[in-house]
PDB file of C-alpha atoms in Angstrom:
ATOM      1  CA  MET A   1     -64.782   3.351  83.567  1.00  0.00           C
ATOM      2  CA  ILE A   2     -68.561   3.280  83.284  1.00  0.00           C
ATOM      3  CA  LEU A   3     -69.793   4.925  80.096  1.00  0.00           C
ATOM      4  CA  PHE A   4     -73.020   5.135  78.113  1.00  0.00           C
ATOM      5  CA  ILE A   5     -72.223   4.546  74.465  1.00  0.00           C
ATOM      6  CA  ALA A   6     -74.360   6.252  71.869  1.00  0.00           C
ATOM      7  CA  GLY A   7     -74.555   7.885  68.474  1.00  0.00           C
ATOM      8  CA  ALA A   8     -71.807   7.117  65.993  1.00  0.00           C
ATOM      9  CA  ALA A   9     -70.588   4.174  68.024  1.00  0.00           C
ATOM     10  CA  LEU A  10     -73.585   2.096  66.983  1.00  0.00           C
ATOM     11  CA  PHE A  11     -72.159   0.924  63.674  1.00  0.00           C
ATOM     12  CA  ILE A  12     -69.035  -0.385  65.410  1.00  0.00           C
ATOM     13  CA  PHE A  13     -71.009  -2.659  67.672  1.00  0.00           C
ATOM     14  CA  MET A  14     -73.387  -3.870  65.016  1.00  0.00           C
ATOM     15  CA  GLY A  15     -70.467  -5.553  63.290  1.00  0.00           C
ATOM     16  CA  TYR A  16     -69.385  -7.314  66.458  1.00  0.00           C
ATOM     17  CA  GLY A  17     -72.429  -9.199  67.641  1.00  0.00           C
ATOM     18  CA  LEU A  18     -74.278  -6.548  69.641  1.00  0.00           C
ATOM     19  CA  PHE A  19     -77.662  -7.919  68.689  1.00  0.00           C
ATOM     20  CA  THR A  20     -76.853 -11.587  69.183  1.00  0.00           C
ATOM     21  CA  LEU A  21     -76.423 -13.193  72.553  1.00  0.00           C
ATOM     22  CA  SER A  22     -73.177 -15.037  73.140  1.00  0.00           C
ATOM     23  CA  ARG A  23     -73.841 -18.765  73.071  1.00  0.00           C
ATOM     24  CA  LYS A  24     -72.450 -20.825  75.883  1.00  0.00           C
ATOM     25  CA  ARG A  25     -70.077 -23.383  74.490  1.00  0.00           C
ATOM     26  CA  THR A  26     -68.374 -26.388  76.016  1.00  0.00           C
ATOM     27  CA  PRO A  27     -65.038 -25.191  77.425  1.00  0.00           C
ATOM     28  CA  GLN A  28     -61.995 -26.364  75.515  1.00  0.00           C
ATOM     29  CA  GLU A  29     -58.927 -27.841  77.133  1.00  0.00           C
ATOM     30  CA  PHE A  30     -56.384 -25.274  78.257  1.00  0.00           C
ATOM     31  CA  PRO A  31     -53.829 -25.032  75.401  1.00  0.00           C
ATOM     32  CA  VAL A  32     -50.403 -26.261  76.462  1.00  0.00           C
ATOM     33  CA  ALA A  33     -48.820 -23.413  74.500  1.00  0.00           C
ATOM     34  CA  TRP A  34     -50.551 -20.884  76.782  1.00  0.00           C
ATOM     35  CA  GLU A  35     -48.816 -22.109  79.930  1.00  0.00           C
ATOM     36  CA  GLU A  36     -45.600 -20.184  79.297  1.00  0.00           C
ATOM     37  CA  ILE A  37     -47.376 -16.854  78.873  1.00  0.00           C
ATOM     38  CA  LEU A  38     -49.622 -17.410  81.871  1.00  0.00           C
ATOM     39  CA  SER A  39     -46.757 -18.542  84.107  1.00  0.00           C
ATOM     40  CA  ASN A  40     -44.351 -15.790  83.076  1.00  0.00           C
ATOM     41  CA  GLU A  41     -46.649 -12.809  82.737  1.00  0.00           C
ATOM     42  CA  VAL A  42     -49.566 -13.163  85.177  1.00  0.00           C
ATOM     43  CA  LEU A  43     -48.259 -12.524  88.676  1.00  0.00           C
ATOM     44  CA  PHE A  44     -51.514 -13.545  90.391  1.00  0.00           C
ATOM     45  CA  TYR A  45     -51.270 -16.972  88.758  1.00  0.00           C
ATOM     46  CA  GLN A  46     -47.587 -17.355  89.644  1.00  0.00           C
ATOM     47  CA  LYS A  47     -48.371 -17.119  93.358  1.00  0.00           C
ATOM     48  CA  LEU A  48     -50.960 -19.917  93.342  1.00  0.00           C
ATOM     49  CA  SER A  49     -50.360 -23.522  94.339  1.00  0.00           C
ATOM     50  CA  ALA A  50     -50.362 -26.141  91.575  1.00  0.00           C
ATOM     51  CA  GLU A  51     -53.900 -27.186  92.514  1.00  0.00           C
ATOM     52  CA  LYS A  52     -55.173 -23.611  92.425  1.00  0.00           C
ATOM     53  CA  GLN A  53     -53.365 -22.951  89.152  1.00  0.00           C
ATOM     54  CA  ALA A  54     -55.284 -25.839  87.613  1.00  0.00           C
ATOM     55  CA  PHE A  55     -58.547 -24.311  88.843  1.00  0.00           C
ATOM     56  CA  PHE A  56     -57.508 -20.891  87.519  1.00  0.00           C
ATOM     57  CA  LYS A  57     -56.976 -22.352  84.052  1.00  0.00           C
ATOM     58  CA  LYS A  58     -60.305 -24.166  84.221  1.00  0.00           C
ATOM     59  CA  ARG A  59     -62.071 -20.903  85.049  1.00  0.00           C
ATOM     60  CA  MET A  60     -60.278 -19.109  82.205  1.00  0.00           C
ATOM     61  CA  MET A  61     -61.510 -21.636  79.683  1.00  0.00           C
ATOM     62  CA  ALA A  62     -65.045 -21.502  81.090  1.00  0.00           C
ATOM     63  CA  PHE A  63     -65.010 -17.717  80.675  1.00  0.00           C
ATOM     64  CA  LEU A  64     -63.786 -17.954  77.086  1.00  0.00           C
ATOM     65  CA  ALA A  65     -66.532 -20.469  76.321  1.00  0.00           C
ATOM     66  CA  GLU A  66     -69.208 -18.067  77.547  1.00  0.00           C
ATOM     67  CA  VAL A  67     -67.958 -14.629  76.478  1.00  0.00           C
ATOM     68  CA  ASN A  68     -66.955 -13.558  72.985  1.00  0.00           C
ATOM     69  CA  VAL A  69     -63.515 -11.921  72.927  1.00  0.00           C
ATOM     70  CA  GLU A  70     -62.963 -10.095  69.647  1.00  0.00           C
ATOM     71  CA  ALA A  71     -60.407  -7.674  68.187  1.00  0.00           C
ATOM     72  CA  VAL A  72     -61.282  -4.534  66.258  1.00  0.00           C
ATOM     73  CA  GLN A  73     -59.060  -3.822  63.223  1.00  0.00           C
ATOM     74  CA  PHE A  74     -56.274  -6.183  64.226  1.00  0.00           C
ATOM     75  CA  GLU A  75     -55.807  -9.928  64.506  1.00  0.00           C
ATOM     76  CA  ILE A  76     -56.326 -11.184  68.032  1.00  0.00           C
ATOM     77  CA  THR A  77     -53.496 -13.207  69.590  1.00  0.00           C
ATOM     78  CA  ASP A  78     -53.322 -15.909  72.215  1.00  0.00           C
ATOM     79  CA  ARG A  79     -51.741 -13.386  74.589  1.00  0.00           C
ATOM     80  CA  ASP A  80     -54.750 -11.077  74.195  1.00  0.00           C
ATOM     81  CA  LYS A  81     -57.152 -13.904  75.040  1.00  0.00           C
ATOM     82  CA  ILE A  82     -55.045 -15.026  77.992  1.00  0.00           C
ATOM     83  CA  PHE A  83     -54.879 -11.528  79.463  1.00  0.00           C
ATOM     84  CA  VAL A  84     -58.624 -10.923  79.086  1.00  0.00           C
ATOM     85  CA  ALA A  85     -59.543 -14.286  80.600  1.00  0.00           C
ATOM     86  CA  ALA A  86     -57.030 -13.915  83.432  1.00  0.00           C
ATOM     87  CA  SER A  87     -58.383 -10.428  84.192  1.00  0.00           C
ATOM     88  CA  ALA A  88     -61.881 -11.864  84.386  1.00  0.00           C
ATOM     89  CA  VAL A  89     -60.886 -14.708  86.701  1.00  0.00           C
ATOM     90  CA  ILE A  90     -58.715 -12.762  89.156  1.00  0.00           C
ATOM     91  CA  PRO A  91     -61.577 -10.903  90.918  1.00  0.00           C
ATOM     92  CA  ILE A  92     -63.837 -13.976  91.049  1.00  0.00           C
ATOM     93  CA  PHE A  93     -61.202 -16.624  91.711  1.00  0.00           C
ATOM     94  CA  ASN A  94     -62.602 -17.405  95.164  1.00  0.00           C
ATOM     95  CA  PHE A  95     -66.208 -17.449  93.987  1.00  0.00           C
ATOM     96  CA  GLY A  96     -66.262 -21.107  92.937  1.00  0.00           C
ATOM     97  CA  ASP A  97     -68.049 -21.598  89.626  1.00  0.00           C
ATOM     98  CA  TRP A  98     -69.560 -18.122  89.548  1.00  0.00           C
ATOM     99  CA  HIS A  99     -70.168 -16.670  86.057  1.00  0.00           C
ATOM    100  CA  TYR A 100     -70.416 -13.182  84.553  1.00  0.00           C
ATOM    101  CA  ASN A 101     -74.082 -13.213  83.654  1.00  0.00           C
ATOM    102  CA  ASN A 102     -73.891  -9.499  82.800  1.00  0.00           C
ATOM    103  CA  LEU A 103     -71.287  -9.839  80.039  1.00  0.00           C
ATOM    104  CA  ASP A 104     -71.604 -11.198  76.502  1.00  0.00           C
ATOM    105  CA  THR A 105     -68.731  -9.641  74.568  1.00  0.00           C
ATOM    106  CA  VAL A 106     -65.323  -8.097  75.143  1.00  0.00           C
ATOM    107  CA  LEU A 107     -64.036  -5.962  72.284  1.00  0.00           C
ATOM    108  CA  ILE A 108     -60.332  -5.141  72.172  1.00  0.00           C
ATOM    109  CA  TYR A 109     -59.349  -1.909  70.450  1.00  0.00           C
ATOM    110  CA  PRO A 110     -55.761  -1.508  69.226  1.00  0.00           C
ATOM    111  CA  ASP A 111     -55.205   1.737  71.146  1.00  0.00           C
ATOM    112  CA  TYR A 112     -56.667   4.058  73.765  1.00  0.00           C
ATOM    113  CA  PHE A 113     -59.970   5.613  72.695  1.00  0.00           C
ATOM    114  CA  ASN A 114     -62.265   8.526  73.483  1.00  0.00           C
ATOM    115  CA  ALA A 115     -65.910   8.837  74.509  1.00  0.00           C
ATOM    116  CA  ASP A 116     -66.929   8.537  70.857  1.00  0.00           C
ATOM    117  CA  LEU A 117     -64.983   5.249  70.615  1.00  0.00           C
ATOM    118  CA  GLU A 118     -62.409   6.772  68.272  1.00  0.00           C
ATOM    119  CA  PHE A 119     -58.995   5.171  68.552  1.00  0.00           C
ATOM    120  CA  HIS A 120     -57.295   6.524  65.430  1.00  0.00           C
ATOM    121  CA  SER A 121     -54.736   9.321  65.654  1.00  0.00           C
ATOM    122  CA  GLU A 122     -57.213  11.939  64.423  1.00  0.00           C
ATOM    123  CA  GLY A 123     -59.511  11.326  67.380  1.00  0.00           C
ATOM    124  CA  GLU A 124     -59.187  13.817  70.245  1.00  0.00           C
ATOM    125  CA  ASP A 125     -58.928  13.003  73.963  1.00  0.00           C
ATOM    126  CA  ARG A 126     -58.058   9.361  73.403  1.00  0.00           C
ATOM    127  CA  ASN A 127     -57.283   8.491  77.008  1.00  0.00           C
ATOM    128  CA  ILE A 128     -59.762   5.722  77.850  1.00  0.00           C
ATOM    129  CA  GLY A 129     -58.226   2.309  78.449  1.00  0.00           C
ATOM    130  CA  GLY A 130     -61.390   0.392  79.247  1.00  0.00           C
ATOM    131  CA  MET A 131     -65.121   0.733  79.796  1.00  0.00           C
ATOM    132  CA  VAL A 132     -68.302  -1.237  80.274  1.00  0.00           C
ATOM    133  CA  GLY A 133     -71.366  -0.245  78.295  1.00  0.00           C
ATOM    134  CA  SER A 134     -74.868   0.494  79.468  1.00  0.00           C
ATOM    135  CA  GLY A 135     -78.287   1.063  77.946  1.00  0.00           C
ATOM    136  CA  GLN A 136     -78.530  -0.536  74.516  1.00  0.00           C
ATOM    137  CA  PHE A 137     -74.898  -1.608  74.856  1.00  0.00           C
ATOM    138  CA  GLU A 138     -75.465  -3.508  78.071  1.00  0.00           C
ATOM    139  CA  ASN A 139     -73.316  -6.620  78.592  1.00  0.00           C
ATOM    140  CA  HIS A 140     -70.407  -5.317  76.517  1.00  0.00           C
ATOM    141  CA  MET A 141     -66.902  -4.285  77.521  1.00  0.00           C
ATOM    142  CA  ILE A 142     -64.257  -2.454  75.499  1.00  0.00           C
ATOM    143  CA  LEU A 143     -60.567  -2.647  76.346  1.00  0.00           C
ATOM    144  CA  SER A 144     -57.588  -0.912  74.808  1.00  0.00           C
ATOM    145  CA  ARG A 145     -54.997  -3.483  73.820  1.00  0.00           C
ATOM    146  CA  LYS A 146     -52.236  -1.176  75.030  1.00  0.00           C
ATOM    147  CA  ALA A 147     -53.885  -0.839  78.438  1.00  0.00           C
ATOM    148  CA  LEU A 148     -54.588  -4.577  78.593  1.00  0.00           C
ATOM    149  CA  VAL A 149     -50.953  -5.487  77.939  1.00  0.00           C
ATOM    150  CA  PHE A 150     -49.560  -2.788  80.212  1.00  0.00           C
ATOM    151  CA  GLY A 151     -51.657  -4.101  83.099  1.00  0.00           C
ATOM    152  CA  PHE A 152     -49.576  -7.291  83.066  1.00  0.00           C
ATOM    153  CA  ALA A 153     -46.257  -5.897  81.816  1.00  0.00           C
ATOM    154  CA  ASN A 154     -45.645  -3.626  84.797  1.00  0.00           C
ATOM    155  CA  LYS A 155     -45.154  -5.809  87.874  1.00  0.00           C
ATOM    156  CA  THR A 156     -44.501  -2.917  90.281  1.00  0.00           C
ATOM    157  CA  ASP A 157     -47.472  -0.621  89.657  1.00  0.00           C
ATOM    158  CA  LYS A 158     -50.827  -0.802  91.423  1.00  0.00           C
ATOM    159  CA  GLY A 159     -53.117  -0.894  88.436  1.00  0.00           C
ATOM    160  CA  ASN A 160     -54.669  -3.208  85.887  1.00  0.00           C
ATOM    161  CA  THR A 161     -57.252  -1.695  83.541  1.00  0.00           C
ATOM    162  CA  ALA A 162     -58.948  -4.961  82.621  1.00  0.00           C
ATOM    163  CA  VAL A 163     -59.303  -6.073  86.254  1.00  0.00           C
ATOM    164  CA  HIS A 164     -60.723  -2.604  86.960  1.00  0.00           C
ATOM    165  CA  GLU A 165     -63.476  -3.109  84.376  1.00  0.00           C
ATOM    166  CA  PHE A 166     -64.387  -6.572  85.623  1.00  0.00           C
ATOM    167  CA  VAL A 167     -64.719  -5.153  89.136  1.00  0.00           C
ATOM    168  CA  HIS A 168     -67.261  -2.690  87.739  1.00  0.00           C
ATOM    169  CA  LEU A 169     -69.288  -5.693  86.580  1.00  0.00           C
ATOM    170  CA  LEU A 170     -69.144  -7.179  90.080  1.00  0.00           C
ATOM    171  CA  ASP A 171     -70.199  -3.847  91.549  1.00  0.00           C
ATOM    172  CA  LYS A 172     -73.270  -4.012  89.335  1.00  0.00           C
ATOM    173  CA  MET A 173     -74.374  -7.423  90.610  1.00  0.00           C
ATOM    174  CA  ASP A 174     -76.570  -5.873  93.304  1.00  0.00           C
ATOM    175  CA  GLY A 175     -78.463  -4.036  90.572  1.00  0.00           C
ATOM    176  CA  GLU A 176     -76.577  -0.753  90.547  1.00  0.00           C
ATOM    177  CA  THR A 177     -73.032   0.339  89.726  1.00  0.00           C
ATOM    178  CA  ASP A 178     -72.446   2.666  92.647  1.00  0.00           C
ATOM    179  CA  GLY A 179     -69.170   1.707  94.302  1.00  0.00           C
ATOM    180  CA  ILE A 180     -71.060   0.024  97.142  1.00  0.00           C
ATOM    181  CA  PRO A 181     -70.572  -3.744  96.707  1.00  0.00           C
ATOM    182  CA  GLU A 182     -73.528  -4.884  98.777  1.00  0.00           C
ATOM    183  CA  PHE A 183     -73.667  -8.140  96.805  1.00  0.00           C
ATOM    184  CA  LEU A 184     -70.162  -8.955  98.050  1.00  0.00           C
ATOM    185  CA  LEU A 185     -70.079  -7.335 101.488  1.00  0.00           C
ATOM    186  CA  GLY A 186     -73.590  -7.875 102.786  1.00  0.00           C
ATOM    187  CA  LYS A 187     -75.775  -5.093 104.188  1.00  0.00           C
ATOM    188  CA  GLU A 188     -74.155  -5.227 107.617  1.00  0.00           C
ATOM    189  CA  ASN A 189     -70.840  -4.033 106.219  1.00  0.00           C
ATOM    190  CA  ILE A 190     -72.083  -1.175 104.056  1.00  0.00           C
ATOM    191  CA  ALA A 191     -71.825   1.507 106.755  1.00  0.00           C
ATOM    192  CA  PRO A 192     -68.174   0.741 107.634  1.00  0.00           C
ATOM    193  CA  TRP A 193     -67.374   0.497 103.913  1.00  0.00           C
ATOM    194  CA  LEU A 194     -68.830   3.957 103.309  1.00  0.00           C
ATOM    195  CA  ASP A 195     -66.878   5.409 106.232  1.00  0.00           C
ATOM    196  CA  LEU A 196     -63.625   3.951 104.918  1.00  0.00           C
ATOM    197  CA  MET A 197     -64.334   4.909 101.326  1.00  0.00           C
ATOM    198  CA  TYR A 198     -65.072   8.574 102.004  1.00  0.00           C
ATOM    199  CA  LYS A 199     -62.146   8.861 104.381  1.00  0.00           C
ATOM    200  CA  GLU A 200     -59.787   7.454 101.746  1.00  0.00           C
ATOM    201  CA  MET A 201     -61.292   9.483  98.905  1.00  0.00           C
ATOM    202  CA  ASP A 202     -60.685  12.599 100.946  1.00  0.00           C
ATOM    203  CA  ALA A 203     -57.073  11.527 101.483  1.00  0.00           C
ATOM    204  CA  ILE A 204     -56.650  10.888  97.747  1.00  0.00           C
ATOM    205  CA  ASN A 205     -58.023  14.289  96.837  1.00  0.00           C
ATOM    206  CA  ASN A 206     -55.728  15.970  99.355  1.00  0.00           C
ATOM    207  CA  ASP A 207     -52.617  14.150  98.094  1.00  0.00           C
ATOM    208  CA  LYS A 208     -52.335  12.086 101.279  1.00  0.00           C
ATOM    209  CA  SER A 209     -52.849   8.629  99.783  1.00  0.00           C
ATOM    210  CA  ASP A 210     -50.854   6.399  97.442  1.00  0.00           C
ATOM    211  CA  ILE A 211     -54.072   5.150  95.813  1.00  0.00           C
ATOM    212  CA  ARG A 212     -54.115   6.692  92.351  1.00  0.00           C
ATOM    213  CA  LYS A 213     -56.062   9.901  91.901  1.00  0.00           C
ATOM    214  CA  TYR A 214     -58.736   8.438  89.660  1.00  0.00           C
ATOM    215  CA  GLY A 215     -60.045   6.666  92.749  1.00  0.00           C
ATOM    216  CA  GLY A 216     -60.981  10.037  94.221  1.00  0.00           C
ATOM    217  CA  THR A 217     -63.281  11.015  91.357  1.00  0.00           C
ATOM    218  CA  SER A 218     -66.323   8.970  92.406  1.00  0.00           C
ATOM    219  CA  GLU A 219     -67.469   6.110  94.613  1.00  0.00           C
ATOM    220  CA  ILE A 220     -67.723   3.893  91.522  1.00  0.00           C
ATOM    221  CA  GLU A 221     -64.130   4.472  90.512  1.00  0.00           C
ATOM    222  CA  PHE A 222     -62.836   4.260  94.068  1.00  0.00           C
ATOM    223  CA  PHE A 223     -64.029   0.683  94.451  1.00  0.00           C
ATOM    224  CA  ALA A 224     -62.503  -0.364  91.118  1.00  0.00           C
ATOM    225  CA  VAL A 225     -59.194   1.482  91.663  1.00  0.00           C
ATOM    226  CA  ALA A 226     -58.772   0.176  95.218  1.00  0.00           C
ATOM    227  CA  SER A 227     -59.512  -3.338  93.950  1.00  0.00           C
ATOM    228  CA  GLU A 228     -56.801  -3.032  91.291  1.00  0.00           C
ATOM    229  CA  TYR A 229     -54.309  -2.172  94.045  1.00  0.00           C
ATOM    230  CA  PHE A 230     -55.593  -5.055  96.180  1.00  0.00           C
ATOM    231  CA  PHE A 231     -54.916  -7.600  93.438  1.00  0.00           C
ATOM    232  CA  GLU A 232     -51.767  -6.084  91.960  1.00  0.00           C
ATOM    233  CA  ARG A 233     -49.801  -5.266  95.119  1.00  0.00           C
ATOM    234  CA  PRO A 234     -51.548  -7.088  97.994  1.00  0.00           C
ATOM    235  CA  GLU A 235     -48.650  -6.977 100.463  1.00  0.00           C
ATOM    236  CA  LEU A 236     -48.098  -3.254  99.982  1.00  0.00           C
ATOM    237  CA  PHE A 237     -51.830  -2.553 100.080  1.00  0.00           C
ATOM    238  CA  LYS A 238     -52.203  -4.483 103.335  1.00  0.00           C
ATOM    239  CA  ARG A 239     -49.353  -2.542 104.908  1.00  0.00           C
ATOM    240  CA  LYS A 240     -50.504   0.887 103.707  1.00  0.00           C
ATOM    241  CA  HIS A 241     -54.263   0.416 104.071  1.00  0.00           C
ATOM    242  CA  PRO A 242     -54.947  -2.379 106.604  1.00  0.00           C
ATOM    243  CA  GLU A 243     -58.616  -1.548 107.220  1.00  0.00           C
ATOM    244  CA  LEU A 244     -59.412  -1.191 103.549  1.00  0.00           C
ATOM    245  CA  TYR A 245     -57.492  -4.380 102.817  1.00  0.00           C
ATOM    246  CA  LYS A 246     -59.660  -6.295 105.306  1.00  0.00           C
ATOM    247  CA  MET A 247     -62.807  -4.928 103.707  1.00  0.00           C
ATOM    248  CA  LEU A 248     -61.739  -5.923 100.193  1.00  0.00           C
ATOM    249  CA  GLU A 249     -60.565  -9.292 101.507  1.00  0.00           C
ATOM    250  CA  LEU A 250     -64.113  -9.745 102.742  1.00  0.00           C
ATOM    251  CA  CYS A 251     -65.373  -8.847  99.257  1.00  0.00           C
ATOM    252  CA  PHE A 252     -63.093 -11.099  97.248  1.00  0.00           C
ATOM    253  CA  VAL A 253     -61.734 -13.827  99.517  1.00  0.00           C
ATOM    254  CA  THR A 254     -63.387 -14.677 102.816  1.00  0.00           C
ATOM    255  CA  GLY A 255     -66.924 -13.350 102.842  1.00  0.00           C
ATOM    256  CA  VAL A 256     -68.183 -13.953  99.350  1.00  0.00           C
ATOM    257  CA  SER A 257     -71.953 -14.162  99.094  1.00  0.00           C
ATOM    258  CA  ALA A 258     -71.849 -15.005  95.375  1.00  0.00           C
TER     259      ALA A 258
END
């Protein structure tokens, strides 16, 4: 979800480093104790060769050295850090040593939240699992801990909230978050992407697609939702949506211009 954060939310961010840039640190060694969680709970990692798993872990630690990952009103755990870092690496795994230059801080809330960033029980419409900020809150991401964990707990669904939000950041790399990943596809592939996207959005909105309905709400959300499916259930996605699969494969695997 893309959201402009304003008003009462300001005081929350001021306490979590909004006005200080994250300092790049030397990556630490991957903790041995993290291997069990990563191997057992991150399906993407499980499917990699030993050599690629080593690279995945290296990229995780590089991400954690560059981006602050902080918890709001609870004590962050190793599992939280692993899931955030893994979510960041999955979309860019084939990009070499590419870095998220448009992200400084990831804040993890204990529960789902609303547009006013309220996550307590008295807050209404608390149904947001993740978002990236804009305006004065540029370079920040908020994730619900419940959504973060669920994205890795359910091995048969087609979604992952954290991966969804990191895809929004990739979408923005061409200067605009618009659901048209020109930075990844190249200009020559934009027209076929648009044709496929609008065709599939129409199918979603007419209950003729297994891509979840949120993908039919806008071009921005379609790209992120389809990407979740691509990473979570690649075999099923390829079988159900072969043309769209090829286009996202071009984005994330074979045709990277990053």
